[in-house]
């Protein structure tokens, strides 16, 4: 009694979810035999149905793939059949004239272009009946030679081929798979020419489809099901199969297309087979999968054995096992409920069971997802963006646009007075995480969305290029307010983008135009104004009206200034060269009146000066890794950027000029080196001897040598003597005393001390190491 009381108390705490689980297990415990019988009765049908669905799904994939391949063949056939040169060639009876031969060649070129339509096409050619001519993308010959020498069927005679394939009427005919003489198997597609001619065709288009590519698709599904695949045409003839025999039971063919999902039949070997099939609406082909039924039902017997075992376990387990399993399976449900309660941050209604709570949570999530989908679908349609883009570019006939058309596309304007504002993103690196299309799309969205909020119904944003957004603004009819309205908009937009989104932009504003047909003119004015960013620089606001007040002039770069700049560069004096460049820039760009085109010409002239000077130095590595300095300079978006790159070129050139000028001290240093190398055996060789030889003060010579060499004279002499002793140790068998005498030491002790100081080992150890290396080399060569 105590057990059942505790049982009832726990059941009440767990409410209906636990009770539902417990009652389910008790029912299984009480009715195991009945459930086992029902399960076994249903399993076979479910397994067969699942296998049929799986086969049909895979057949549908194969059908779609094959239909796509055959659709490519149909497209190729239509392209060739409708070629205007084909009709002329079909009517012609004599191809001896050069003009007619030229038409053949032109048609062959067309065929060669068509040949790239599909990779599944093995070959194709056109047969002209009037002259018994076969024309391929690469050759022209008669039908007998082509069939016998180039591409003929393996087991078909020429006469049969001519009668069945070339002659007679074909309307998208698909012939069964056949092997060519090179053992490649193809499916033949035949179409009589010209199209629509039934009584007296003048030619035939033959397309050979590579069977191997279609077979590869079929063999994939065949491997899964361990069965066979057949492809039948509209006449129930086998076009292709993966089976070892090419026959399919006539009785089975008659049962196809009866509306059933699958069929069962016993083959000639007495084996029961399961048949799944599907048909193509494009070409009428039927795809048939034939699988041994015992393979499908192999798992049914295993399920039956497990069912009997489970019945015995249920009988032995009893009520205790039912309670334990119910509690065990209730725990995941409880954890799911707790997770939902924590995730939704709201208490659970204890009056409802766990299943109702989970159901309500799922329904709430689905409703939220649908709400989000509706929000997304309310975004501006693509057709609106496309229309506005073509409108501003002048690709729309504005006179034909009606109010109904604008309403249909969701476009509305406050008036017929328009202004175009172009926003060019100069620098968005601080906002973008990386230079990718995704980040640029986000920048364009921010610009367009922010401008749209400022304009409201008065404007539309259009994404023009990667870093450019256009605003088409419909202005109020009151003209005095126009200038202030535009000024406030562009100022606020620039400040918000710079302050909140760390993005710098340049804005170009056109004049105000009236009518849809003038919008394209305003777009052209905004583009022209944006070109003046080269002069105005980044992060500027440019009005087209302001450009009309500029006085067009010429840039100032006289010959005398160029000569002065060249002299500074030749002397390697970049400080004065930079001053001259700054004066040229100030005179031309800060004085005003210089157009972007003239500014570019000035920079091209400066780069020309650079090339003149660089030519005097001979070839060298390209500056800053740029193969074309002129292109690198002109790639600057603004005049300031182009000027910075120009100065960098001249700085590099000045450094080259300075480094390549000859130095008087280099020649003396080289003479001292040669003197030391020639007097190594002289024991008196030293600083004083060298100074006496060159007639110089020893202190000055020591300072001069260390400045050029980086070490004093005595260290250099010691290094040269050690280098010479190493050669003698390697090439002779002289004693250390003899070698010391040859390199200017009075005895071997001095040589050993200096040698170990510089090389880290004694001369004897050095010679021993050389001998060991020689022995190792000899052993390796053996």
Short mmCIF file of N, CA and C in Angstrom, two decimals, residues 45 95 113 228-229 481 558 569 571 622 652 712 750 777:
data_model
loop_
_atom_site.label_atom_id
_atom_site.label_comp_id
_atom_site.label_asym_id
_atom_site.label_seq_id
_atom_site.Cartn_x
_atom_site.Cartn_y
_atom_site.Cartn_z
N UNK A 45 4.65 -3.07 -44.97
CA UNK A 45 4.10 -2.03 -45.83
C UNK A 45 4.88 -0.73 -45.74
N UNK A 95 27.89 22.59 -104.90
CA UNK A 95 28.73 23.35 -103.98
C UNK A 95 30.09 23.66 -104.58
N UNK A 113 30.64 26.92 -82.89
CA UNK A 113 30.21 27.71 -81.73
C UNK A 113 29.12 26.98 -80.96
N UNK A 228 18.30 -2.62 -60.99
CA UNK A 228 18.56 -2.22 -62.38
C UNK A 228 17.68 -1.03 -62.73
N UNK A 229 18.18 -0.21 -63.65
CA UNK A 229 17.46 0.97 -64.12
C UNK A 229 17.24 0.83 -65.62
N UNK A 481 12.63 77.95 -50.83
CA UNK A 481 13.01 77.00 -49.79
C UNK A 481 13.95 75.90 -50.31
N UNK A 558 56.27 76.27 -65.67
CA UNK A 558 57.14 76.73 -66.76
C UNK A 558 58.42 75.91 -66.83
N UNK A 569 67.02 67.59 -57.91
CA UNK A 569 66.99 66.12 -57.88
C UNK A 569 68.34 65.54 -58.26
N UNK A 571 71.20 66.72 -57.77
CA UNK A 571 72.16 66.87 -56.67
C UNK A 571 71.74 66.06 -55.45
N UNK A 622 61.33 48.80 -59.59
CA UNK A 622 60.19 49.70 -59.67
C UNK A 622 59.91 50.30 -58.31
N UNK A 652 62.28 59.08 -53.64
CA UNK A 652 63.02 57.86 -53.99
C UNK A 652 64.09 58.15 -55.03
N UNK A 712 89.47 48.54 -37.63
CA UNK A 712 90.75 49.22 -37.76
C UNK A 712 91.70 48.43 -38.67
N UNK A 750 102.11 33.00 -32.89
CA UNK A 750 101.31 34.18 -33.26
C UNK A 750 100.15 33.81 -34.18
N UNK A 777 83.59 12.09 -47.63
CA UNK A 777 83.21 12.23 -49.04
C UNK A 777 83.65 11.02 -49.84
#
